[in-house]
PDB file of C-alpha atoms in Angstrom:
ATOM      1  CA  UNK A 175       0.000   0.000   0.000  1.00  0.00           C
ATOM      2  CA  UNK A 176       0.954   3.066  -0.649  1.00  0.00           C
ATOM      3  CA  UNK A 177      -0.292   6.225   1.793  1.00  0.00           C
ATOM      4  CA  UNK A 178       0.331   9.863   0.977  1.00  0.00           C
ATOM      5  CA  UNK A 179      -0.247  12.435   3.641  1.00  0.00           C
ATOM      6  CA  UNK A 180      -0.648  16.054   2.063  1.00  0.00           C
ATOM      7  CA  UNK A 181      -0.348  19.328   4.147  1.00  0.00           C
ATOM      8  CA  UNK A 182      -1.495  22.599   3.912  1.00  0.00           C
ATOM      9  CA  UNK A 183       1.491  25.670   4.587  1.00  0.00           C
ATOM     10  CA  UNK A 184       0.731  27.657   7.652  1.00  0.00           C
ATOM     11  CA  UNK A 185      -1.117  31.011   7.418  1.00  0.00           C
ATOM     12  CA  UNK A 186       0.698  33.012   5.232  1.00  0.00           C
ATOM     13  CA  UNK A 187       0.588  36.556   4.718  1.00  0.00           C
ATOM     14  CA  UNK A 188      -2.991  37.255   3.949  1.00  0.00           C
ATOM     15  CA  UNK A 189      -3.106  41.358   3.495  1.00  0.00           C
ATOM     16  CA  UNK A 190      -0.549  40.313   0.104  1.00  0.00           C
ATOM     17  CA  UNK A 191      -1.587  41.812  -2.686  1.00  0.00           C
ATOM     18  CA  UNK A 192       0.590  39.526  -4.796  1.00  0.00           C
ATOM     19  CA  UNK A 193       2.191  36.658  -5.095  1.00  0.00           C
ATOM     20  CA  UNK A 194       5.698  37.613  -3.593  1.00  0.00           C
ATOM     21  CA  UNK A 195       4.379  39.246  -0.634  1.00  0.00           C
ATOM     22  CA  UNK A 196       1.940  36.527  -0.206  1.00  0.00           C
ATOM     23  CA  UNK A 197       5.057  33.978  -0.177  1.00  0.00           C
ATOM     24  CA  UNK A 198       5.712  33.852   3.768  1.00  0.00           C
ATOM     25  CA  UNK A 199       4.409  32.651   6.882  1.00  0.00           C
ATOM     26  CA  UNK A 200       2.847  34.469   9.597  1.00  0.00           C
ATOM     27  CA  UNK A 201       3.983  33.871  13.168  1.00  0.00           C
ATOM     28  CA  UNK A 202       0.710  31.860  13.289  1.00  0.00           C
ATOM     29  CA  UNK A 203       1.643  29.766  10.430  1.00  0.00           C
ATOM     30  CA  UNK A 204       5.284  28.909  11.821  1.00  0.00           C
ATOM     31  CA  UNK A 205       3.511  28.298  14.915  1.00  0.00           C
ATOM     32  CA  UNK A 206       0.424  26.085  13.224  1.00  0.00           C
ATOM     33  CA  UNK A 207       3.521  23.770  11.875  1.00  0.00           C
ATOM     34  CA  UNK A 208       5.020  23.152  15.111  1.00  0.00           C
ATOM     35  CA  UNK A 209       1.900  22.283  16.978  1.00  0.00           C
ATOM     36  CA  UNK A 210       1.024  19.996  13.777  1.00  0.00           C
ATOM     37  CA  UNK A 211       5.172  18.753  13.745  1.00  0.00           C
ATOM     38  CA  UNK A 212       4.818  17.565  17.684  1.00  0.00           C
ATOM     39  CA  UNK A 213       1.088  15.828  17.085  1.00  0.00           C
ATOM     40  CA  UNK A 214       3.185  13.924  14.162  1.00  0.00           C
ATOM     41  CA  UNK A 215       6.004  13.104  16.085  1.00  0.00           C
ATOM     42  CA  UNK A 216       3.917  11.729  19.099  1.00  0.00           C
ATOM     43  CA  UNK A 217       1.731   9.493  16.765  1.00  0.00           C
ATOM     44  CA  UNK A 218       3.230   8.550  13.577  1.00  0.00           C
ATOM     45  CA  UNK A 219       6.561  10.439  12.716  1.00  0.00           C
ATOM     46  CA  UNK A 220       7.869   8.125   9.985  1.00  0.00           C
ATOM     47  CA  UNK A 221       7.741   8.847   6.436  1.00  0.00           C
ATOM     48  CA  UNK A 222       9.706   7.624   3.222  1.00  0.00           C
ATOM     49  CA  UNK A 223      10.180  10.858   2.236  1.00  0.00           C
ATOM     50  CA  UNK A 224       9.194  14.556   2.760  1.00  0.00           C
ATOM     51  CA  UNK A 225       8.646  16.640  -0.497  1.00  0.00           C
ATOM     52  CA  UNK A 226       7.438  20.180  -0.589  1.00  0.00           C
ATOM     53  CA  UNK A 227       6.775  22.221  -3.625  1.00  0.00           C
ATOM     54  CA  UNK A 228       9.910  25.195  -4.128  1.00  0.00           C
ATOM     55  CA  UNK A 229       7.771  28.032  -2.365  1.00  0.00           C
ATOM     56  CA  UNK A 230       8.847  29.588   0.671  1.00  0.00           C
ATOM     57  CA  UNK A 231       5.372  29.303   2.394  1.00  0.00           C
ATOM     58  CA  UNK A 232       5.790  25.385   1.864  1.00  0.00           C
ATOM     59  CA  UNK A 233       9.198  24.970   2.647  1.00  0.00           C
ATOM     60  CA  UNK A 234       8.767  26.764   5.671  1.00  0.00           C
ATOM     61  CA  UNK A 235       6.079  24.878   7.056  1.00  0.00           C
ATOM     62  CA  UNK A 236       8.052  21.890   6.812  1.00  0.00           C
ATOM     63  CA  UNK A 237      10.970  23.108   8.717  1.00  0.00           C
ATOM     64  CA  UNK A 238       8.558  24.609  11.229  1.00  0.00           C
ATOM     65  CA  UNK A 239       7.334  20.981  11.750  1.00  0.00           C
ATOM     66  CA  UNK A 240      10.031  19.785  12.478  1.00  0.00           C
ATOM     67  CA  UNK A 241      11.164  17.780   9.200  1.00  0.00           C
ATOM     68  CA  UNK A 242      14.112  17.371   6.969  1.00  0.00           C
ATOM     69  CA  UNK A 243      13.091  17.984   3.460  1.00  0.00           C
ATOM     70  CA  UNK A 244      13.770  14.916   1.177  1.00  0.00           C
ATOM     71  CA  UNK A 245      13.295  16.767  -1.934  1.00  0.00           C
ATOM     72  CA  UNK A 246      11.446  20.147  -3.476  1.00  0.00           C
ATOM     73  CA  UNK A 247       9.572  19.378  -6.586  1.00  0.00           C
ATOM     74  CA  UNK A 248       8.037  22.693  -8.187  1.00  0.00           C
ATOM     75  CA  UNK A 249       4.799  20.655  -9.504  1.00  0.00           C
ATOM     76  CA  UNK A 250       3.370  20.937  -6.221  1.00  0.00           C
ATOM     77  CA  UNK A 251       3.226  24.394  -6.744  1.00  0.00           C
ATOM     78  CA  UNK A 252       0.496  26.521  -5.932  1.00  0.00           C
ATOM     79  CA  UNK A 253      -1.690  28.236  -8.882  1.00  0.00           C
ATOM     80  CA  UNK A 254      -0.750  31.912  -9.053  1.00  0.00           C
ATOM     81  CA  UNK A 255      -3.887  33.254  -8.061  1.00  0.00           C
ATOM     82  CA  UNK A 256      -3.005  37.255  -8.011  1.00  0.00           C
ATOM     83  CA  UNK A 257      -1.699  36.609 -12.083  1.00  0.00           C
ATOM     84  CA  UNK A 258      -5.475  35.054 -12.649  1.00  0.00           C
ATOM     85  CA  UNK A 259      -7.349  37.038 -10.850  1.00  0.00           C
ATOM     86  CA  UNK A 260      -5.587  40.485 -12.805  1.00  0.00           C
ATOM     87  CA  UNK A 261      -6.713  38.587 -15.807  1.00  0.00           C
ATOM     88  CA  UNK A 262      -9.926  37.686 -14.898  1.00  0.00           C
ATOM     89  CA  UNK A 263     -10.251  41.616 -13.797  1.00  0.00           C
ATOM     90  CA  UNK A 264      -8.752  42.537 -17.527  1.00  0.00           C
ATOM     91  CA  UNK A 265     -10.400  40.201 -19.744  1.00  0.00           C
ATOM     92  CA  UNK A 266     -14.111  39.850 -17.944  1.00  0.00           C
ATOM     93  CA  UNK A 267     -14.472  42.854 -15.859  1.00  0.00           C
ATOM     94  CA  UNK A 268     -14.488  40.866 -13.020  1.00  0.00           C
ATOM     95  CA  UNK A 269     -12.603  42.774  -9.783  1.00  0.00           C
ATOM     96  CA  UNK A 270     -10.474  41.157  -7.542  1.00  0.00           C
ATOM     97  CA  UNK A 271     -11.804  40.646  -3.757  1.00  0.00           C
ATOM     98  CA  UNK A 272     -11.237  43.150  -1.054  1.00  0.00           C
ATOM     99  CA  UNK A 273     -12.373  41.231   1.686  1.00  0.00           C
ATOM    100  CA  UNK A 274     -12.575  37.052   2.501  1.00  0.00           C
ATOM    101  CA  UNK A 275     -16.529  37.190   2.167  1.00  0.00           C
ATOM    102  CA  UNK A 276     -15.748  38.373  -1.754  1.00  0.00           C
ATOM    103  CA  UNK A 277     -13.174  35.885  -2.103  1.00  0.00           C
ATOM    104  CA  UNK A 278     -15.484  32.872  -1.120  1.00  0.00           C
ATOM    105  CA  UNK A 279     -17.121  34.291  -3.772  1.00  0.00           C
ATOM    106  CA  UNK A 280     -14.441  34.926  -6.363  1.00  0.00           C
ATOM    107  CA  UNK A 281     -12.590  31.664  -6.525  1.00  0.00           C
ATOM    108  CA  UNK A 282     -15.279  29.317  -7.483  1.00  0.00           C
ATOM    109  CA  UNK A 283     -15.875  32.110 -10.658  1.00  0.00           C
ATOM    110  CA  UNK A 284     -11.584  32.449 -10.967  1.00  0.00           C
ATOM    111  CA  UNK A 285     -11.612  28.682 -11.264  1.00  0.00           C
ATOM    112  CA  UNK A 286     -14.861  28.645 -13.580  1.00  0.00           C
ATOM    113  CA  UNK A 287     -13.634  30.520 -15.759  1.00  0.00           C
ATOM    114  CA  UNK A 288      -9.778  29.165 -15.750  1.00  0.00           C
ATOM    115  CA  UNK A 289     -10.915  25.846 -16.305  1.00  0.00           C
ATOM    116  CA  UNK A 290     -12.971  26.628 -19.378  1.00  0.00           C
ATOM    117  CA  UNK A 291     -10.114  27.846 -20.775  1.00  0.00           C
ATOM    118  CA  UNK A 292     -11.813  31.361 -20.844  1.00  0.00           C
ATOM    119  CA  UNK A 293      -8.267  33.130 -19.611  1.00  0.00           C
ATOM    120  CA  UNK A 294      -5.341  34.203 -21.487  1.00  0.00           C
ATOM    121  CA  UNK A 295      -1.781  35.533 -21.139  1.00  0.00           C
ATOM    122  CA  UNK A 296      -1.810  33.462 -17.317  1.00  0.00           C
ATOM    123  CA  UNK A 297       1.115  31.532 -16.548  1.00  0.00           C
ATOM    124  CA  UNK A 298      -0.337  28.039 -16.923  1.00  0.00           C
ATOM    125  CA  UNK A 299      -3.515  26.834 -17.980  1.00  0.00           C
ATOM    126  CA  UNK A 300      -5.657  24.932 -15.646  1.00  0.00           C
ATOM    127  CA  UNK A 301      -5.203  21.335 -17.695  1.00  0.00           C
ATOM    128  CA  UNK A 302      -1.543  21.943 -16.949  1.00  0.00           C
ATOM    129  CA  UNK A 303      -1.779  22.629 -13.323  1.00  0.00           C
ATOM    130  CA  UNK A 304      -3.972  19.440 -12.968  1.00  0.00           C
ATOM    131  CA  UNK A 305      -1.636  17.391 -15.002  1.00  0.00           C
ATOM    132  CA  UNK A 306       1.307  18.234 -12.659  1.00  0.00           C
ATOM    133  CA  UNK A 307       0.009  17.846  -9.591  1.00  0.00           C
ATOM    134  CA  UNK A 308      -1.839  14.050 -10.825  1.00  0.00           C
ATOM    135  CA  UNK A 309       1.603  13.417 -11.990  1.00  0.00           C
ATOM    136  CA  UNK A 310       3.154  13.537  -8.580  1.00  0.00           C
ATOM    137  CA  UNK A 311       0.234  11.678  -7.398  1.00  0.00           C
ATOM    138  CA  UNK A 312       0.360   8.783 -10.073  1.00  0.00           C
ATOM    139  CA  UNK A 313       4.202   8.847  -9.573  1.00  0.00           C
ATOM    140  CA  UNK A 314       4.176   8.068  -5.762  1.00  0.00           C
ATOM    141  CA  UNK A 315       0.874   5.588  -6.215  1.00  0.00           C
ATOM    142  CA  UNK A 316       3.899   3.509  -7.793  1.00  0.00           C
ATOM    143  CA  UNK A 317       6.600   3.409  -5.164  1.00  0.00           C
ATOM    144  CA  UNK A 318       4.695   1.730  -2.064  1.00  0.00           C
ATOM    145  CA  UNK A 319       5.844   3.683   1.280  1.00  0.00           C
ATOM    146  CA  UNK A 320       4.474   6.331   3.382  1.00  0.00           C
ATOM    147  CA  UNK A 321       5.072  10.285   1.789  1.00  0.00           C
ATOM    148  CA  UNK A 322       4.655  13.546   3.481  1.00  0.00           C
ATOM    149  CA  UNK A 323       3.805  16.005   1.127  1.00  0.00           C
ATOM    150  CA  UNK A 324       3.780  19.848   2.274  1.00  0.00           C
ATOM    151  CA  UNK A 325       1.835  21.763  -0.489  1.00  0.00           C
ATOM    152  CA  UNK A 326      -1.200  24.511  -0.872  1.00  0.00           C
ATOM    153  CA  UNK A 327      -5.048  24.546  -0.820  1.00  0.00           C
ATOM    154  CA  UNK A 328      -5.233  24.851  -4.672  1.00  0.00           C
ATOM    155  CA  UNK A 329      -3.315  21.877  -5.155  1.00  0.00           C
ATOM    156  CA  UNK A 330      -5.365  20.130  -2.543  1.00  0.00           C
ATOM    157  CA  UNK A 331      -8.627  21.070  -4.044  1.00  0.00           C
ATOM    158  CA  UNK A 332      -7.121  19.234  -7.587  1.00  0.00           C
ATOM    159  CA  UNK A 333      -6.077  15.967  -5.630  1.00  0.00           C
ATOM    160  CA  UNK A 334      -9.943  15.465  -4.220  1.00  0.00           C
ATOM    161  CA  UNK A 335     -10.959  15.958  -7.561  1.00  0.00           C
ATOM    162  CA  UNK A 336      -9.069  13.702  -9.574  1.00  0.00           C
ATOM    163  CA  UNK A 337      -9.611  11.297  -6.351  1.00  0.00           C
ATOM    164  CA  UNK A 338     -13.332  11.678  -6.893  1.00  0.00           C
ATOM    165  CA  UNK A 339     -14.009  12.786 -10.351  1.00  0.00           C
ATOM    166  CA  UNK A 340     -15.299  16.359  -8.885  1.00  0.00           C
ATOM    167  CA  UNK A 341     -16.451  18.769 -11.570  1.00  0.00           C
ATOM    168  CA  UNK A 342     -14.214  22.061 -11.306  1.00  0.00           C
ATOM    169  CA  UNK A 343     -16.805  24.215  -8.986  1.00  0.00           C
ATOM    170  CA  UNK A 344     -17.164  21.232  -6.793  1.00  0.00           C
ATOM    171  CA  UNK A 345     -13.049  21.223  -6.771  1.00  0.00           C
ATOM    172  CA  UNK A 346     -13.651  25.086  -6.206  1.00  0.00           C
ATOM    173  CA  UNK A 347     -15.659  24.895  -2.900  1.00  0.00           C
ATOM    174  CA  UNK A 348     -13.093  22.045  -1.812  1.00  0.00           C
ATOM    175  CA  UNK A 349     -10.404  24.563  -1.925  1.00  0.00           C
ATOM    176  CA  UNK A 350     -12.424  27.413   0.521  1.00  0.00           C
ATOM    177  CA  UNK A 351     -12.147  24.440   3.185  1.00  0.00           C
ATOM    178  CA  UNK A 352      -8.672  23.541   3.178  1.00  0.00           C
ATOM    179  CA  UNK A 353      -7.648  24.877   6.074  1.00  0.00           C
ATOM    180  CA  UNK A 354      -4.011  26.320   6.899  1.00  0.00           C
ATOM    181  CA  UNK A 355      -1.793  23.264   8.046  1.00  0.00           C
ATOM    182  CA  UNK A 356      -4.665  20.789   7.330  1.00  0.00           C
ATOM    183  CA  UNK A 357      -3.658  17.060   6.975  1.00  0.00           C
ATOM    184  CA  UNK A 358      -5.133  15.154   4.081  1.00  0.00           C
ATOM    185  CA  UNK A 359      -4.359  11.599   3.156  1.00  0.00           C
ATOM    186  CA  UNK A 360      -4.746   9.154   0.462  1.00  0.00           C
ATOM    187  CA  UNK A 361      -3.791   5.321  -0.149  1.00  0.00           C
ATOM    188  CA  UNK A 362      -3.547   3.555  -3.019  1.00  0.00           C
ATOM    189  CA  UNK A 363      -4.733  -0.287  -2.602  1.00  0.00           C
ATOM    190  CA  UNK A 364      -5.836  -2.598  -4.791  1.00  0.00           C
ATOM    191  CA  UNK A 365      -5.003  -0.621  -7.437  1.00  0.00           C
ATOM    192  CA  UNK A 366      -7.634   2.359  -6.670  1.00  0.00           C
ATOM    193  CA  UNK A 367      -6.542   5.760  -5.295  1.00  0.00           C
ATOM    194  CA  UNK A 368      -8.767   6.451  -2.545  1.00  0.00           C
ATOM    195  CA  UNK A 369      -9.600   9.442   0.080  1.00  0.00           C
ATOM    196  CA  UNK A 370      -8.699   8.037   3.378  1.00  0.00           C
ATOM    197  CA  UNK A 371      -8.752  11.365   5.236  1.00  0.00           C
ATOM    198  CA  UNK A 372      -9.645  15.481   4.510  1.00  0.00           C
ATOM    199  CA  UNK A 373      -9.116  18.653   6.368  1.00  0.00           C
ATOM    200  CA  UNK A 374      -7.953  16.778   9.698  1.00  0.00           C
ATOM    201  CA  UNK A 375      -6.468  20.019  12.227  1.00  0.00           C
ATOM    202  CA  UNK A 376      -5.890  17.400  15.586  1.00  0.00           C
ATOM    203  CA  UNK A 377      -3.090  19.464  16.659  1.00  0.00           C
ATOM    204  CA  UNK A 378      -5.950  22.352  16.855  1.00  0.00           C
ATOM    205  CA  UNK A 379      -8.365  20.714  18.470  1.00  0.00           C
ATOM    206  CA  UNK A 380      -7.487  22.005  22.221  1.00  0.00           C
ATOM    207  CA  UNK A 381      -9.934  24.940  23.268  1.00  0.00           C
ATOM    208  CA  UNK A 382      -7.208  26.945  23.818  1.00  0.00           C
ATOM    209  CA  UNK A 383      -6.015  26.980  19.533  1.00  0.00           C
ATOM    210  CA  UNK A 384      -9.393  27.515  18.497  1.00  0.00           C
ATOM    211  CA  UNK A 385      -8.041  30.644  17.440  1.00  0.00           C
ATOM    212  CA  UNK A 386      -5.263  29.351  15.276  1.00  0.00           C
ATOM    213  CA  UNK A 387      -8.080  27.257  12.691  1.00  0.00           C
ATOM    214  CA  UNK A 388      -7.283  29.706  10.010  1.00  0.00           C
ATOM    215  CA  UNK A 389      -8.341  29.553   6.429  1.00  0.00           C
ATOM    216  CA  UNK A 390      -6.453  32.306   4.268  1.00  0.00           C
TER     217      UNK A 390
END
């Protein structure tokens, strides 16, 4: 069998208005990691290997955890949201959200839109961004082992829906849930990929870190 545990990053910057400044933890995301680091250690700490896309939000978290980082591997990548939204903005006269009520609102018409290929001059198309992130997938489905994979919401949201052949809004409202430093897993038995576990926050789950159960 093979079982892949996927992570969301910590909270990162959430006043960003793009996607450099939007590239770091908070002190609430570094801290998120740790708490989620120490609830791994104290239950099931081994893994086969530890990948995290090449972004600093990911990387981070993964340090903050606690882990040594096997490998980074760029096609766990998040989507570049600020670069779709501007052309969303440009191209359907759509504005960007100024607040998270408008962005629960936005992303499910961003991805809409994206996925019917309704977008131009973006830096990947949305078939692409699926195909890399199912490629990882696929890739580890053949190795057998246990892999910790440290990655974003929008990548998430893609490995439900290839999982269970979600439409792209349904993929959409998966990605408003993932919350920061979620734990999501999947094994692969039998030959079938299946969804063993989504949007798990144990290391939250103390009265006293209710506070920390952060979304954006």
């Amino acid at each position: 069998m093979t079982e892949i545990i996927l992570v969301r990053h910590g909270q990162a910057n959430s006043h960003a208005t793009d996607e450099k400044s939007y590239d770091q933890l908070s002190e609430l995301g570094h801290q998120q990691a740790n708490w989620l680091g120490k609830h791994m250690t104290a239950t099931n700490p081994h893994f086969d290997q530890v990948i995290t896309g090449t972004l600093h939000r990911q990387v981070d978290t993964a340090r903050s955890m606690g882990y040594e980082i096997s490998k980074q591997d760029a096609r766990l990548n998040e989507l570049n949201y600020f670069a779709i939204a501007k052309a969303l903005e440009q191209q359907h006269k759509i504005p960007a959200p100024q607040s998270p009520q408008e962005y629960a609102h936005h992303l499910p018409v961003l991805i809409s839109h994206w996925a019917q290929d309704q977008l131009t001059d973006i830096p990947e198309m949305f078939s692409g961004f699926e195909a890399r992130i199912t490629g990882v997938i696929n890739e580890l489905c053949g190795q057998g082992g246990r892999h910790l994979l440290v990655t974003s919401g929008g990548v998430i949201g893609v490995v439900v829906r290839h999982v269970l052949g979600l439409a792209p809004d349904m993929a959409s409202k998966v990605m408003l849930q993932v919350m920061n430093s979620s734990v999501h897993r999947l094994h692969f038995i039998h030959d079938q990929l299946l969804l063993a576990g989504f949007n798990a926050t144990p290391h939250l789950d103390a009265p006293d870190r209710t506070h920390a159960r952060t979304f954006i």
